[in-house]
Every structure is written in structure tokens, then in C-alpha cells.
XYZ file of C-alpha atoms in Angstrom:
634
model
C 229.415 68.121 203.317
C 230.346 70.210 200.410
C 227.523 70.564 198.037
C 229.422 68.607 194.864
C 231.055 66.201 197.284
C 227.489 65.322 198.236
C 226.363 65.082 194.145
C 229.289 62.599 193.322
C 228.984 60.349 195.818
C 224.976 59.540 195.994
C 224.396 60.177 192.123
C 228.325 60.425 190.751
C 227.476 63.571 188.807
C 230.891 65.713 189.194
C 228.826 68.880 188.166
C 225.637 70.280 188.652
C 223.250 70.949 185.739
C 222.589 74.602 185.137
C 220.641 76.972 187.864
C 220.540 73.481 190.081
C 223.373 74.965 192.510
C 222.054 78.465 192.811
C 218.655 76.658 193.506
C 220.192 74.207 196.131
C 222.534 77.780 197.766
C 219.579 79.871 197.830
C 217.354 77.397 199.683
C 220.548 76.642 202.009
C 220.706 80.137 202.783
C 216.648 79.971 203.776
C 215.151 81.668 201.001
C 211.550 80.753 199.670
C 212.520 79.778 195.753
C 210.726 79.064 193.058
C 212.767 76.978 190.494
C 210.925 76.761 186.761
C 213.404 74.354 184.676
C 212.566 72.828 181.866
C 211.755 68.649 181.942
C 214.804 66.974 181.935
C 216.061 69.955 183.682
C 217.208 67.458 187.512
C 214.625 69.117 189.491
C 214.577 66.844 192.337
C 218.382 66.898 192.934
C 217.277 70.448 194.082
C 215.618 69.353 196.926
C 217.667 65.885 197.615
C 220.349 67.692 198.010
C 220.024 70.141 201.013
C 218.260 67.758 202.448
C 221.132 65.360 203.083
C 223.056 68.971 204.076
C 221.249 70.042 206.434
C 220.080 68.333 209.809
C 216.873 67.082 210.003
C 214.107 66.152 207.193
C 212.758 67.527 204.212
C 208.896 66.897 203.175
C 208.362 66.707 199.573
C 204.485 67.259 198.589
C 203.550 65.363 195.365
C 200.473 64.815 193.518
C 202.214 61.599 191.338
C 202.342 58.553 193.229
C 203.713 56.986 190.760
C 206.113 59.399 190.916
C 206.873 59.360 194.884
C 207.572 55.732 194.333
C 209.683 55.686 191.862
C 212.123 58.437 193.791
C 211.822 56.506 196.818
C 213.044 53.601 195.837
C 216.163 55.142 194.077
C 217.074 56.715 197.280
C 216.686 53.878 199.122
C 219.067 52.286 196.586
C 221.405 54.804 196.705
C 221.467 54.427 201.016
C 219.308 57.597 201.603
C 216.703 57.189 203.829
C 213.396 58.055 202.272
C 209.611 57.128 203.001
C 206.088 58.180 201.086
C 202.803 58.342 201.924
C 199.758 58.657 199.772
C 196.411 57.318 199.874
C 195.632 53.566 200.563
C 198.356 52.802 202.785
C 197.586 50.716 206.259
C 197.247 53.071 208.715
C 199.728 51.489 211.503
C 202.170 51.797 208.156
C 201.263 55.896 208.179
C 201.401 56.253 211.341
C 204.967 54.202 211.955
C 206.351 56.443 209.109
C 205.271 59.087 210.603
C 206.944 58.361 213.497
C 210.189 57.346 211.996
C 210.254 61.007 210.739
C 209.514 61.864 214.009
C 212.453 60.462 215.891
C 213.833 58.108 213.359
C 216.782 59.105 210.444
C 214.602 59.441 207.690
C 215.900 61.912 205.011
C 212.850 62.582 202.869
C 209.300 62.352 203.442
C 207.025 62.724 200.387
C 203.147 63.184 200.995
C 200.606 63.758 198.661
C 198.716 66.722 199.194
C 195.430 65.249 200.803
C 197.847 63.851 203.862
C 198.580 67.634 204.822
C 195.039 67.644 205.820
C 194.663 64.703 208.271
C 195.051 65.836 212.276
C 197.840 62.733 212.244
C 200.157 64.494 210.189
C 199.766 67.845 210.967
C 200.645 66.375 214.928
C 203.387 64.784 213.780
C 204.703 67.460 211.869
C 204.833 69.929 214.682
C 207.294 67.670 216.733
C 209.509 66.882 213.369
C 212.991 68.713 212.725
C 212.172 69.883 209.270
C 214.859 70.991 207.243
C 212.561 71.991 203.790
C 209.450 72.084 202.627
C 209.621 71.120 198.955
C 206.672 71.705 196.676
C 207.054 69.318 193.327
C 204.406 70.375 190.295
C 204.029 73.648 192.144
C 201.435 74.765 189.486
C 198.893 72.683 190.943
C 198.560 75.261 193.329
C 197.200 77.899 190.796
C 194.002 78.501 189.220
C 195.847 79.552 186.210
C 197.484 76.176 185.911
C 196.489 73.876 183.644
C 196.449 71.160 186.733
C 195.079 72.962 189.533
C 194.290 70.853 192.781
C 192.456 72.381 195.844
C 194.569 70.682 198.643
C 197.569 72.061 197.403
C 196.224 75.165 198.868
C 196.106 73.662 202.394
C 200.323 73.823 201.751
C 200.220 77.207 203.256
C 198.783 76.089 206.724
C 201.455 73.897 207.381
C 204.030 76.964 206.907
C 202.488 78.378 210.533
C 203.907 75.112 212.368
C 207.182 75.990 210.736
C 207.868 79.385 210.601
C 211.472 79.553 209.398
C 211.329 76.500 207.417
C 212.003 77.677 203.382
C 210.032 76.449 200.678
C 211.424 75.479 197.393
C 208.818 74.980 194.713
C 209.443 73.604 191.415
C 207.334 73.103 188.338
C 208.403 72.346 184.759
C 205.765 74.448 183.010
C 204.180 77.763 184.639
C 203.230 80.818 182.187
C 203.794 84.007 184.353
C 200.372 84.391 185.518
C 201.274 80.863 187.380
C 204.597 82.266 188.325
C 203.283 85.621 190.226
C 200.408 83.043 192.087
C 202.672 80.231 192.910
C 204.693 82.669 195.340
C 201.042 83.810 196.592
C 199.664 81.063 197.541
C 202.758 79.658 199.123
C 203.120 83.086 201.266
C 206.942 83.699 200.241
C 208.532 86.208 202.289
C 209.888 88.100 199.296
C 209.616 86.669 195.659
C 212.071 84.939 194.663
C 212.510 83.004 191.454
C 215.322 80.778 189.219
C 214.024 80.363 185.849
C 215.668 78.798 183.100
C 215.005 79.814 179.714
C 212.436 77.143 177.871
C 214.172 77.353 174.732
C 215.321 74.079 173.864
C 218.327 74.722 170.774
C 218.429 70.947 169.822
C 214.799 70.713 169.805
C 212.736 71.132 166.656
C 209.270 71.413 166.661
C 207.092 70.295 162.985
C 203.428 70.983 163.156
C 201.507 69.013 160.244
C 197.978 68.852 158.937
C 197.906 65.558 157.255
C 194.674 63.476 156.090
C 196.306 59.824 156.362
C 198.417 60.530 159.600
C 199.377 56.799 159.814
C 201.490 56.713 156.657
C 202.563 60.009 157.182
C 203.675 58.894 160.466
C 205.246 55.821 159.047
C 207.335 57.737 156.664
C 208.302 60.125 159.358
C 209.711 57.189 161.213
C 211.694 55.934 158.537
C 213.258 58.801 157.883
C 214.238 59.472 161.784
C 216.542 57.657 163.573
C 216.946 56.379 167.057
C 214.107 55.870 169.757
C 211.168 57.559 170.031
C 207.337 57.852 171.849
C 204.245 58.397 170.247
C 201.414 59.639 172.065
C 197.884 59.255 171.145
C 194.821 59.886 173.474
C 192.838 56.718 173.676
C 194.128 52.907 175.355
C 192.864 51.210 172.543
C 194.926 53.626 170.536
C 198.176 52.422 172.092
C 197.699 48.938 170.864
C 196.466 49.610 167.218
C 199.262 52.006 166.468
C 201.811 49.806 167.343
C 200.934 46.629 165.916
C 200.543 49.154 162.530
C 204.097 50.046 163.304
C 205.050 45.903 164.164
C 203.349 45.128 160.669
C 205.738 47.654 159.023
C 208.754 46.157 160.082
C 209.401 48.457 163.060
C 209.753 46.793 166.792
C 206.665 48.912 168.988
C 205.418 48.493 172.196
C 202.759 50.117 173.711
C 201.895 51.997 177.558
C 198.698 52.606 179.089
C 197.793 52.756 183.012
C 195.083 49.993 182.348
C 197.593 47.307 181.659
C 198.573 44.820 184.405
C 201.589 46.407 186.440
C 203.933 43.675 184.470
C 203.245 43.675 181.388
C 203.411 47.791 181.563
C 207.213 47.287 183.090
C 208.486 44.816 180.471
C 207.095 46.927 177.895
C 208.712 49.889 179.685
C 212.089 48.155 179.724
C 212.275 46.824 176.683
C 212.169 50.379 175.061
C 214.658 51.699 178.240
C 216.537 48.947 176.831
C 216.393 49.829 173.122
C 214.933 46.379 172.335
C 211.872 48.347 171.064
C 212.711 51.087 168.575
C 209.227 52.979 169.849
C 206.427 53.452 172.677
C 203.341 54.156 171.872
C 201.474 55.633 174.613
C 198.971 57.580 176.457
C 200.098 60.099 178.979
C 200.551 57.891 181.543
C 203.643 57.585 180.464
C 206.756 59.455 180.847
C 206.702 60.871 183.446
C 209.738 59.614 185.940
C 211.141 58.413 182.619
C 214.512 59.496 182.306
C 215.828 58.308 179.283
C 218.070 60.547 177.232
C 218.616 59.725 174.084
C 214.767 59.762 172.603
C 215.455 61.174 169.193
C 211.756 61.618 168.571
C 208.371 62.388 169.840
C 205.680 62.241 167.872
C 201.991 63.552 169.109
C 199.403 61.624 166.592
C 196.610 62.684 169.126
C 196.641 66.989 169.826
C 197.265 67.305 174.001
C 194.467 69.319 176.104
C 197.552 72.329 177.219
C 200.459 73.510 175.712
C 202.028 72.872 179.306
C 201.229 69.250 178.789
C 202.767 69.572 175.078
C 205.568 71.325 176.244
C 206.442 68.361 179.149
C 205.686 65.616 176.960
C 207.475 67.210 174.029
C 210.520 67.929 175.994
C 210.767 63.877 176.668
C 212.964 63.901 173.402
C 216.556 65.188 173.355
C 217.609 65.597 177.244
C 221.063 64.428 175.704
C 221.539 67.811 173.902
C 221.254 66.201 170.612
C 219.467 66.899 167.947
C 216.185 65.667 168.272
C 212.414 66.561 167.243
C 208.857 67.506 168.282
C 206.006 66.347 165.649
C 202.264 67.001 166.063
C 200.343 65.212 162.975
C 196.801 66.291 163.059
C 193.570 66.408 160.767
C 190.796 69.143 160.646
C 188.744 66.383 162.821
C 191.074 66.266 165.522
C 190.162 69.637 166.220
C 186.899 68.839 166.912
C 187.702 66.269 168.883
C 190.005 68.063 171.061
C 186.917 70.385 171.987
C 184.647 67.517 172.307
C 187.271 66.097 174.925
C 187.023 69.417 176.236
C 183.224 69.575 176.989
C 183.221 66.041 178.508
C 186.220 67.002 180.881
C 183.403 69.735 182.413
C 180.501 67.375 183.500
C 177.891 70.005 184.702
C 177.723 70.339 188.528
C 174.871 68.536 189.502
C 176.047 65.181 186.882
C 179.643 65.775 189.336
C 177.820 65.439 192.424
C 175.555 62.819 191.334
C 178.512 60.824 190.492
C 179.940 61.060 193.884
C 177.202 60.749 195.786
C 176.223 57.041 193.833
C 180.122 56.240 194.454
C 178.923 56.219 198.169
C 176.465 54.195 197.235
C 178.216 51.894 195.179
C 180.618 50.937 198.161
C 177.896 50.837 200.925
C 179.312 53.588 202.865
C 176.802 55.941 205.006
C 177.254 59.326 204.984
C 179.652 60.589 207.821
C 181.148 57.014 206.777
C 184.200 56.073 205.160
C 187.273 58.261 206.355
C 190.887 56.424 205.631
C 188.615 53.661 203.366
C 189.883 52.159 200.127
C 188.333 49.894 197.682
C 189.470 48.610 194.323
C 186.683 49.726 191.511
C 185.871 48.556 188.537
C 184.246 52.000 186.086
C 182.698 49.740 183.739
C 180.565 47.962 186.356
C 179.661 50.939 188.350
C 178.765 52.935 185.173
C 176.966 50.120 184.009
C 174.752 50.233 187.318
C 173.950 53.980 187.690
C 174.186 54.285 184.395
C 176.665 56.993 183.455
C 178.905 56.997 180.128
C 182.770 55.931 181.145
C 183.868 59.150 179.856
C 181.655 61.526 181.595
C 182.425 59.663 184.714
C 185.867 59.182 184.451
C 186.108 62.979 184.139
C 183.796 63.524 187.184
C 185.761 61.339 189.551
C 188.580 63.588 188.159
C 187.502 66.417 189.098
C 185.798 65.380 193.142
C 189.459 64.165 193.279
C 190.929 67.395 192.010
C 188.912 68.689 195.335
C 190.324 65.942 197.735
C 187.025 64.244 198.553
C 188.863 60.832 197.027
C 191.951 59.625 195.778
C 191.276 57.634 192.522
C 194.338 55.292 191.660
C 194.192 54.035 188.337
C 197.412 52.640 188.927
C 198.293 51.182 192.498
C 200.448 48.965 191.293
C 201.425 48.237 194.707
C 203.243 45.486 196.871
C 202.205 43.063 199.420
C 203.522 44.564 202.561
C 203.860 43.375 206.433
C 204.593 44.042 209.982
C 204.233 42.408 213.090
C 202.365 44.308 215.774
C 203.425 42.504 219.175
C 206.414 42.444 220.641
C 208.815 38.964 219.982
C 207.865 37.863 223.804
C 204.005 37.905 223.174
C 204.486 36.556 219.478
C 206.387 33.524 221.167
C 203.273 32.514 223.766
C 200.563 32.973 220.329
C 203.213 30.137 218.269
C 202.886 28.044 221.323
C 199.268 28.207 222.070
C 198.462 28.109 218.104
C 201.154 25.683 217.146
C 199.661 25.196 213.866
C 200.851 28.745 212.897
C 204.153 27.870 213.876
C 205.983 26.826 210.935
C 204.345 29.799 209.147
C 205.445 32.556 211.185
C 209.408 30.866 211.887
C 209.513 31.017 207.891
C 208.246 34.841 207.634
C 211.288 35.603 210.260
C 213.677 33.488 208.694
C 212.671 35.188 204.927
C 212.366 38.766 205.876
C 214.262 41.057 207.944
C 213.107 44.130 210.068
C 209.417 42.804 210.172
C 209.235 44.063 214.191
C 210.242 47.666 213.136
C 208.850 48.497 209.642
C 206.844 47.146 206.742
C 208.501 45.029 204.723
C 207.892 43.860 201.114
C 207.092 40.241 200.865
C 206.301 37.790 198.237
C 203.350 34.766 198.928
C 204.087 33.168 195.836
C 207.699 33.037 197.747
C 206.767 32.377 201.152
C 204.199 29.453 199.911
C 207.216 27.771 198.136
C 208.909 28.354 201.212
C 206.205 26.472 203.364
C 205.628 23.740 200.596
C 202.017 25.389 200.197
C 199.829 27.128 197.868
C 199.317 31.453 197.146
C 195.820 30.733 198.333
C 196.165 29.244 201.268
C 198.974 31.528 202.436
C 196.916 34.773 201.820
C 194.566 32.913 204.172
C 197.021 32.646 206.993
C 198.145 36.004 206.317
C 194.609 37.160 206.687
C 194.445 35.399 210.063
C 197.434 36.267 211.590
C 195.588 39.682 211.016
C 192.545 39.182 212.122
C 194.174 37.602 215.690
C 196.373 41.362 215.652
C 199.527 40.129 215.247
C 200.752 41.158 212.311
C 199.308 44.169 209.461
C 199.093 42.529 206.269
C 198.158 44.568 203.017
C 197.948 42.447 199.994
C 199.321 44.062 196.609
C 197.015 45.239 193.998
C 196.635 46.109 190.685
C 193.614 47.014 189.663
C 192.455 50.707 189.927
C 191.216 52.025 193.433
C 188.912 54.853 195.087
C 190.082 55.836 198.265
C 188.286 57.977 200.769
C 190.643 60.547 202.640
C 187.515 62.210 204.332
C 184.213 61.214 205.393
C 181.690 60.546 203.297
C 179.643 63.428 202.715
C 175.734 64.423 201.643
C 176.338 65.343 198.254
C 174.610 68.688 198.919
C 177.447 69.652 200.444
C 180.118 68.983 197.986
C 181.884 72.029 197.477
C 181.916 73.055 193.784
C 181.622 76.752 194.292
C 180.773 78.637 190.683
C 183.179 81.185 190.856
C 185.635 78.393 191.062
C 183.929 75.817 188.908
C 183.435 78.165 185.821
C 186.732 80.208 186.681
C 188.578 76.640 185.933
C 186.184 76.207 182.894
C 187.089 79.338 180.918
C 190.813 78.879 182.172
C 190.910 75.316 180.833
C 189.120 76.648 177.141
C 191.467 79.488 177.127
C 194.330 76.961 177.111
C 192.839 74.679 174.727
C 192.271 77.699 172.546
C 195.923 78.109 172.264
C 196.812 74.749 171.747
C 194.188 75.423 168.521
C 196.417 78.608 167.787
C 199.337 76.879 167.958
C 198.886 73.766 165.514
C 196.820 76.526 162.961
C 199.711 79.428 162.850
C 201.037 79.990 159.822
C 202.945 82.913 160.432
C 205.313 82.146 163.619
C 207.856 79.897 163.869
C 207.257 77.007 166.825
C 209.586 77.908 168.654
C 209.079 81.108 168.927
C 205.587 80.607 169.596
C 205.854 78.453 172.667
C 208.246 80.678 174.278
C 206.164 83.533 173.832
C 203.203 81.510 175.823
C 205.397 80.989 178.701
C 206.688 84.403 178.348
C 209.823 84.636 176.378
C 208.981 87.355 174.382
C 212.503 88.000 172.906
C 213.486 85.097 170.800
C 214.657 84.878 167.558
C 213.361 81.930 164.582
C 214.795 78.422 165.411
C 215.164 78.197 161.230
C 214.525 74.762 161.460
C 210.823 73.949 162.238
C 208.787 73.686 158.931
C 207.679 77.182 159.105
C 211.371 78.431 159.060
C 212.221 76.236 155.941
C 209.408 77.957 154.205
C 210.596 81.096 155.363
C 214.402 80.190 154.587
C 213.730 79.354 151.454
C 213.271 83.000 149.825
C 217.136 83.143 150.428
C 216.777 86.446 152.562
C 217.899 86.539 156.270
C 215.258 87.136 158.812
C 216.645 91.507 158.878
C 216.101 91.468 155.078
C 212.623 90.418 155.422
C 211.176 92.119 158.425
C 212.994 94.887 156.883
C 210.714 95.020 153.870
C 207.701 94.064 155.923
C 207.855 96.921 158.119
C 208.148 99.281 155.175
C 205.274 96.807 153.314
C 202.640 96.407 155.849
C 201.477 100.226 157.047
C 201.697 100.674 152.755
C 199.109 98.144 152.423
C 196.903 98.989 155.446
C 195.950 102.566 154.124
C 195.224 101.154 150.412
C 195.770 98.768 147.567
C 199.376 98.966 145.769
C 201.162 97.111 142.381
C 205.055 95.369 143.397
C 205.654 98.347 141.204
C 204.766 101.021 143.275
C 205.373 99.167 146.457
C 209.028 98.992 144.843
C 209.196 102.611 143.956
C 207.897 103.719 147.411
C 209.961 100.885 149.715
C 213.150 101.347 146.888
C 213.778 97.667 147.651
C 215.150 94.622 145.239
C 212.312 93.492 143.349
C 212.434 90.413 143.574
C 212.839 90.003 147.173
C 209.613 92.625 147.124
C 207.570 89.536 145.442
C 209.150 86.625 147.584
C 207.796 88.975 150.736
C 204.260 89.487 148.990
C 204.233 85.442 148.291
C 204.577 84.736 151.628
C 202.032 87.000 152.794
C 199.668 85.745 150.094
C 200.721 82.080 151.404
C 200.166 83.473 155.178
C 196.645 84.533 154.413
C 198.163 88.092 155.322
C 197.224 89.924 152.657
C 194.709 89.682 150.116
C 194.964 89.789 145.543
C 192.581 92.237 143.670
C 192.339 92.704 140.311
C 195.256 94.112 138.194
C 197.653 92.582 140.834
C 196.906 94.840 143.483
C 197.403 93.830 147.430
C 195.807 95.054 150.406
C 196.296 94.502 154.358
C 193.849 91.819 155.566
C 192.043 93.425 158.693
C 191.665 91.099 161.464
């Protein structure tokens, strides 16, 4: 099937974005690629895509499972067959998945990273027919990244079971250390790489230091128009922002993973659905989001990256209209940003003593554990081995970051169920345990496909269906699978450690130095520039952010707030680097008058002293007496 025949009639686009069909040609032809577009940028149709082209099945390795769910079920809605698996499934669910894949029809197969190192998959994944190997937030696999993850390097093992099987990797935000290591670590035959510029012409990006950020911010507001998201750091945050925002006449709702899963979708939806004017959230949110017409995003809280910044930023404006970027920030936030820093570091031995009293905590022995999950409740267990929340919040991070667990602060997952035995066997149990009769006809009367798959179900449903009670029906549910007939895994939503090795002496966690402090200095550099970023005074935004990912060439946006300073000495941007150049090497070597810097530069006067003013303003150069300027050395 043609490759636009194929886009119109799954997602009725009757073009491609830019770069997405050179992606999709170059991985039909079999090349390793490495896409780097933008957010917003579609880069999942450049995987979907050749999947559904080409015979067989493509496995998409996630991190997000938030993420893999979310694209899942709008395949499956759109009639593409498509199946995830992360931590915390059943295992007869994994292991029928994996065997659909196997000799089933399924189209896509996402994984997290940590399922590339069980012995199931990798056996099942010798006998599939794959057709791709697709590698979403591909700087994960890189050191340099500001998200590295350690399992992500195990990617490269699976490439010796599939030898002529291309990879397509594709990341949002990669500087070009990331770029050169993201082709390493993924062993591309040759390098090969589709990058789309990360200038973003209808984006404008303000950078403020203001003392009373909420009435800043609630001027800002009222001056913009349409939608927008504000994102601040803490979940109590979230809640006090907006009902600041309510109080001011402004309809706010607020997002934060600790919320129950319901309240987070109606608050989700009613901003989708432009009943709320505004979101106020952590960084939980966003991402999956695709909502195009967000005029605004406003950062009250300063982000850990300028990757981060740049994704969350980039939120705003995927309509190609005019929208803008606002960071509003005090002199305190920056010491809070390397406060957050420090605590995002616990010291080795705090890391390992935080996993080792998680064992502890659940009862599990050591050599225990493998394929466990539990839900887990921070407060209680930091309240019992008494850590801070923060410092072990940021531990758990990190011994996940290494694949020793899989901490969900989200599951918000669904009740799911399949029957085991066969209908002939299922028929004798009804008749020797006729009081389970009823129960079961119901289940096969409600819900289709239960013998072949796992299927969503509903007890609130199947208990109005029976004329009984939630309780009593997760009973029955519980001993139908006790007596192995069906699997039964009750929905959660409460946040969940899951173990996808054996528990191990805490000795022999794996936090090597080189690696540990390697990340550390990485992860200060980047918060370093974030610190660079919000304190220039002499680039515009634009420029600057471009520059970090390695756009070296650009010219001034002229409409961040640094350009309208600039713009306002009525010169164009040749007039005054023009004068500069001749300027600067004058003042480096000693102290001049505008008189004799006029005389020796035989420029216009006055556009001599709007130059000098800025430089003054820029904390460039430096006023002596009798009005004479020198070259600040720094």
C-alpha cells in the first residue's frame, strides 16, 4: 500500500508533515535512522507507518507507559492491531501477547526497556517476523542525555537476533553529543540522521525576573488569549495556583500524577475541551497531549534541562500560530533549582540503603521477588525507615533508572480477565460448582473473546449484572482464580513498585562511580545552562536554545523581550553588529570618549551612544570617570 494511501485512511492526513516521509522511505529501504523532530513534530506516524507496509511486526521500546497506552488504544481504535507490555502485567497476559506476536496479526508491539531483558522475550523474539525495531525517547540511551536509563543499553543485544532488521530511533530533544552516541550505542551500520531544524518561527520565548510572579502571571494571562498550561514543580503547587487563577475570574484546572486516575481525566478533558481556559500542572503532564491550539505556556517553576524546557515549551503553538514561551522566575528560584538538584543525587550508600529497606518493606528475601508487584504507599514507608519523601523519591528514581524496579506512580490501570481452560473443562467446573454458575454464564454473555485474550471488564458492571455487590464479585473473581480457571488482575490506582529482577543484596547494586558521578556532573552541567539561559542578557532566546542543540547559524527572532530591547534603538541587527565589531577590540586595548570612538569608528553618533547604552545595560562594558568606557574582561 502506497505510503499516503496508508496515512489517509488510518489517520485521514492527505500529507505527511515535514521529514516524516523521508523518515518512513529511508527505514523502508532498511537503513538505521535517527529522526530528531521537534515535539509536535508526528514522530510515531514514523514508525506506524512501515509497520502496516511491511509484513510482519514492528517492536516499539518505550520508557512512558503512560505513553504506550495511550498509542495503543488509538490504534486499536483505528483497527490496527497493537499490544504493550510493561511492568505489572499478569504473566499468562505477557506471555499470550507474546505469543500473539509470535504467530498472531499483531502490528505493533511496544515494550518498555526492562522486558528486553527477561529470557521470555528475548525467546519469543527470535521466532517473531520483525519488520522494525523502533526506539521512542532514543536519548535515554546516552549518558549525555538529560534522561539516561541503563536498560536502554541492553537495545543493542537484541539487534544480534535480528541482523537485518533497521532501527529507527527518534527523540525530540538530543544536543549533538547525544546525536553522535545515540547511533553508538544502537550499532548503526553507517550514521544516518533526519533532523529538523528546532527553530520554532511562531514561537516566542519571554524570560522574566519578577518578585510577585503571581500577579505578574495574572496580568500575563489577561493580556494573552486562548488556552494555555502552566507548569510549576510541586503537587501542592498545582492546586494553589489554580484556585488563585479561579478567584480571579479565570476557569483553571489543575494535573498531577497523585490524583485519582478520574479526576486527572475530567480535568484533562475539560481543558481538551476548552471548558477550562488553563492547566496548571506538574510534568506529568503533556506528554501524549496533542492539542494544538495552546496559545501559551507559562513555566512559574524553572525546569531541571533545557531539553525538558524545550519539550514542555514546545506544547504551545503545534498549530503554526502565534503562540508564546514564558519563564517567570525570582533570584530564589535559583536556589531552589540547585537545591532540587542536590536532592536528585542521594549519595550512594543513602541509594542503596533505600533499596535494600524496599526489600524489606515488602517481605521479599533476597534472590526473591522476580516478576513481583506491589502497590506502595512513600509516606508510610518513609515514615518507617525513616527517610525524607524527597530524598527517597529521588532514590527509587534513580535504582529504577538502573532497572532493578519499575516504580509506577501512575498505573492507572484496568481490571482485566481471561479464562485459562478450555470451554469443555469450564463446563464440568459450572456443573460440579453450580453455585458459580450464574456468575460465569454472565461474564460470557458480557464480554467477548475471554478464551483468547484479556479482556477489560467492569465489577461495578458485572455486579449489576448479577444483582450483587463490587465486593462480593471481586471475591468470586478472586476464586475463580484461585481454582485456575480464569487470570483476574484487579485495576489500580494507586502508585506501584514492581520487581523485574530478583531481589538482590544491596552490596551488589551496581552504582559504578565512573557512572554515578559521570551522570552527576552531566546533570549540573545541564542545570548550569538552564541558569545561563534565564540570566543572559545579551542573546536573544531563540537564538540561545538553538545554539544548545547546535544551531549555530540563526539569526534574532526580534520578538522575545531581549529583541524588543534591542529593536528599540531603531538600527537593524547589520547596523549594530556593525558598530560593535569596530567598538569592542577599541575598548579591549583601553578606555575611549563617544568622541573618539566616533572619530576612530566614523559612525553616526548617535547610533554610537544607543550601542554604548546597551552595552552599559548588558553589563558589557564598564563607565569611568570623564565618560570613558572600557571592555569588561570575563
Amino acid at each position: 500500500m502506497p505510503l499516503k494511501t496508508t496515512l489517509l485512511k488510518y489517520w485521514g492526513y492527505s500529507k505527511f508533515r515535514p521529514m516524516q516521509e523521508e523518515i518512513i522511505q529511508s527505514v523502508l529501504d532498511g537503513n538505521d535512522t535517527l529522526a530528531l523532530l521537534p515535539t509536535g513534530g508526528g514522530k510515531s506516524i514514523c514508525f506506524q507507518v512501515p509497520a502496516l507496509i511491511k509484513p510482519g511486526i514492528c517492536v516499539v521500546i518505550s520508557p512512558l507507559i503512560a505513553l504506550m497506552k495511550d498509542q495503543v488504544e488509538n490504534l486499536e481504535k483505528k483497527g490496527i492491531k497493537a499490544k504493550a507490555i510493561y511492568s505489572g502485567m499478569p504473566l499468562r497476559e505477557i506471555e499470550m501477547i507474546l505469543n500473539n506476536a509470535v504467530y498472531g496479526n499483531t502490528k505493533l508491539l511496544y515494550v518498555s526497556p526492562e522486558r528486553l531483558q527477561t529470557e521470555m522475550f528475548k525467546e519469543h523474539l527470535k521466532k517473531m517476523n520483525v519488520n522494525l525495531i523502533a526506539v521512542d525517547e532514543a536519548h535515554c540511551i546516552s549518558q549525555w542525555g538529560y534522561d539516561f536509563r541503563p536498560p536502554y543499553l541492553q537495545i543493542k543485544e537484541i539487534r544480534q537476533f535480528l541482523p537485518d532488521v533497521p532501527v529507527l530511533a527518534l527523540t525530540a530533544t538530543a544536543t549533538a553529543d547525544v546525536v553522535e552516541d545515540i547511533q553508538l550505542q544502537l550499532s548503526f551500520k553507517k550514521k544516518n540522521l533526519f533532523q529538523k531544524s528546532f527553530e520554532r518561527k511562531n514561537l516566542t520565548y519571554f524570560v522574566l525576573n519578577k518578585e510577585d510572579k503571581l500577579s505578574y502571571l495574572l496580568r500575563t494571562v489577561n493580556k494573552l488569549n486562548g488556552s494555555g498550561i502552566i507548569y510549576v514543580r510541586s503537587r501542592k503547587k498545582t492546586i494553589e495556583v489554580a484556585n488563585f487563577l479561579i478567584k480571579n475570574g479565570i476557569k483553571t484546572g489543575f494535573y498531577h500524577a497523585g490524583l485519582d486516575s478520574k479526576i486527572r481525566n475530567e480535568q484533562q478533558n475539560l481543558w481538551m475541551q476548552n471548558r477550562n481556559r488553563i492547566i496548571v500542572a506538574t510534568n506529568a503532564f503533556g506528554m501524549g497531549i496533542d492539542k494544538p491550539d495552546v496559545r501559551f505556556v507559562v513555566h512559574l517553576d524553572l525546569p531541571d534541562t533545557l531539553e525538558a524546557y524545550f519539550q514542555e515549551a514546545g506544547r504551545a503553538g503545534r498549530d503554526e500560530q502565534d503562540s508564546k514561551a514564558v519563564i517567570l522566575f525570582e533570584n530564589a528560584d535559583l536556589i531552589n533549582l540547585r537545591l532540587n538538584f542536590e536532592n536528585s543525587y542521594p549519595e550512594k550508600e543513602v541509594i542503596k540503603n533505600v533499596y535494600n529497606s524496599l526489600g524489606n518493606y515488602f517481605k521479599i528475601p533476597e534472590g526473591g521477588g522476580k516478576d513481583l508487584g506491589f502497590e506502595f504507599d512513600i509516606r508510610d514507608f518513609c515514615n518507617q525507615y525513616n527517610f525524607t519523601i524527597p530524598i527517597a523519591n529521588n532514590a527509587l528514581k534513580f535504582i529504577e533508572k538502573e532497572g532493578y524496579i519499575s516504580f509506577i506512580e501512575d498505573p492507572n490501570t484496568t481490571s482485566m480477565l481471561h479464562f485459562i481452560i478450555n470451554k469443555e473443562d469450564l463446563y464440568r467446573f459450572q456443573v460440579e460448582n453450580p453455585s458459580t454458575d450464574n456468575f460465569i454464564k454472565t461474564i460470557l454473555r458480557s464480554y467477548g473473546g475471554v478464551f483468547t485474550d484479556f479482556v477489560k471488564i467492569s465489577e461495578k458492571e458485572i455486579a449489576k449484572r448479577t444483582n450483587s455487590d463490587e465486593e462480593k464479585v471481586i471475591k468470586m473473581l478472586d476464586y475463580l482464580s484461585k481454582m485456575q480457571i480464569i487470570s483476574y488482575s484487579k485495576a489500580t490506582q494507586k502508585p506501584c513498585i514492581y520487581f523485574p529482577v530478583q531481589r538482590l543484596n544491596a552490596a551488589d547494586i551496581f552504582l559504578s562511580k565512573e557512572n554515578y558521578d559521570f551522570r552527576k556532573r552531566n546533570a549540573e552541567t545541564k542545570m548550569k545552562a538552564v541558569i545561563d539561559y534565564v540570566n543572559s542578557k545579551n542573546k536573544c532566546h531563540q537564538q540561545f536554545l538553538l545554539f544548545y542543540f547546535g544551531e549555530c547559524n540563526n539569526k534574532r527572532c526580534g520578538k522575545c523581550d531581549f529583541c524588543l530591547e534591542r529593536n528599540k534603538m531603531e538600527m537593524n541587527e547589520l547596523e549594530f553588529n556593525f558598530i560593535l565589531n569596530q567598538i569592542k577590540p577599541l575598548l579591549k586595548m583601553q578606555y575611549h570618549t563617544i568622541e573618539e570612538l566616533v572619530v576612530k569608528t566614523n559612525a553616526d553618533e548617535d547610533k554610537v551612544m544607543k550601542v554604548i547604552q546597551w552595552l552599559l545595560d548588558n553589563d558589557k562594558i564598564t563607565k569611568v570617570d570623564y565618560m570613558q568606557f572600557f571592555w569588561k574582561s570575563k
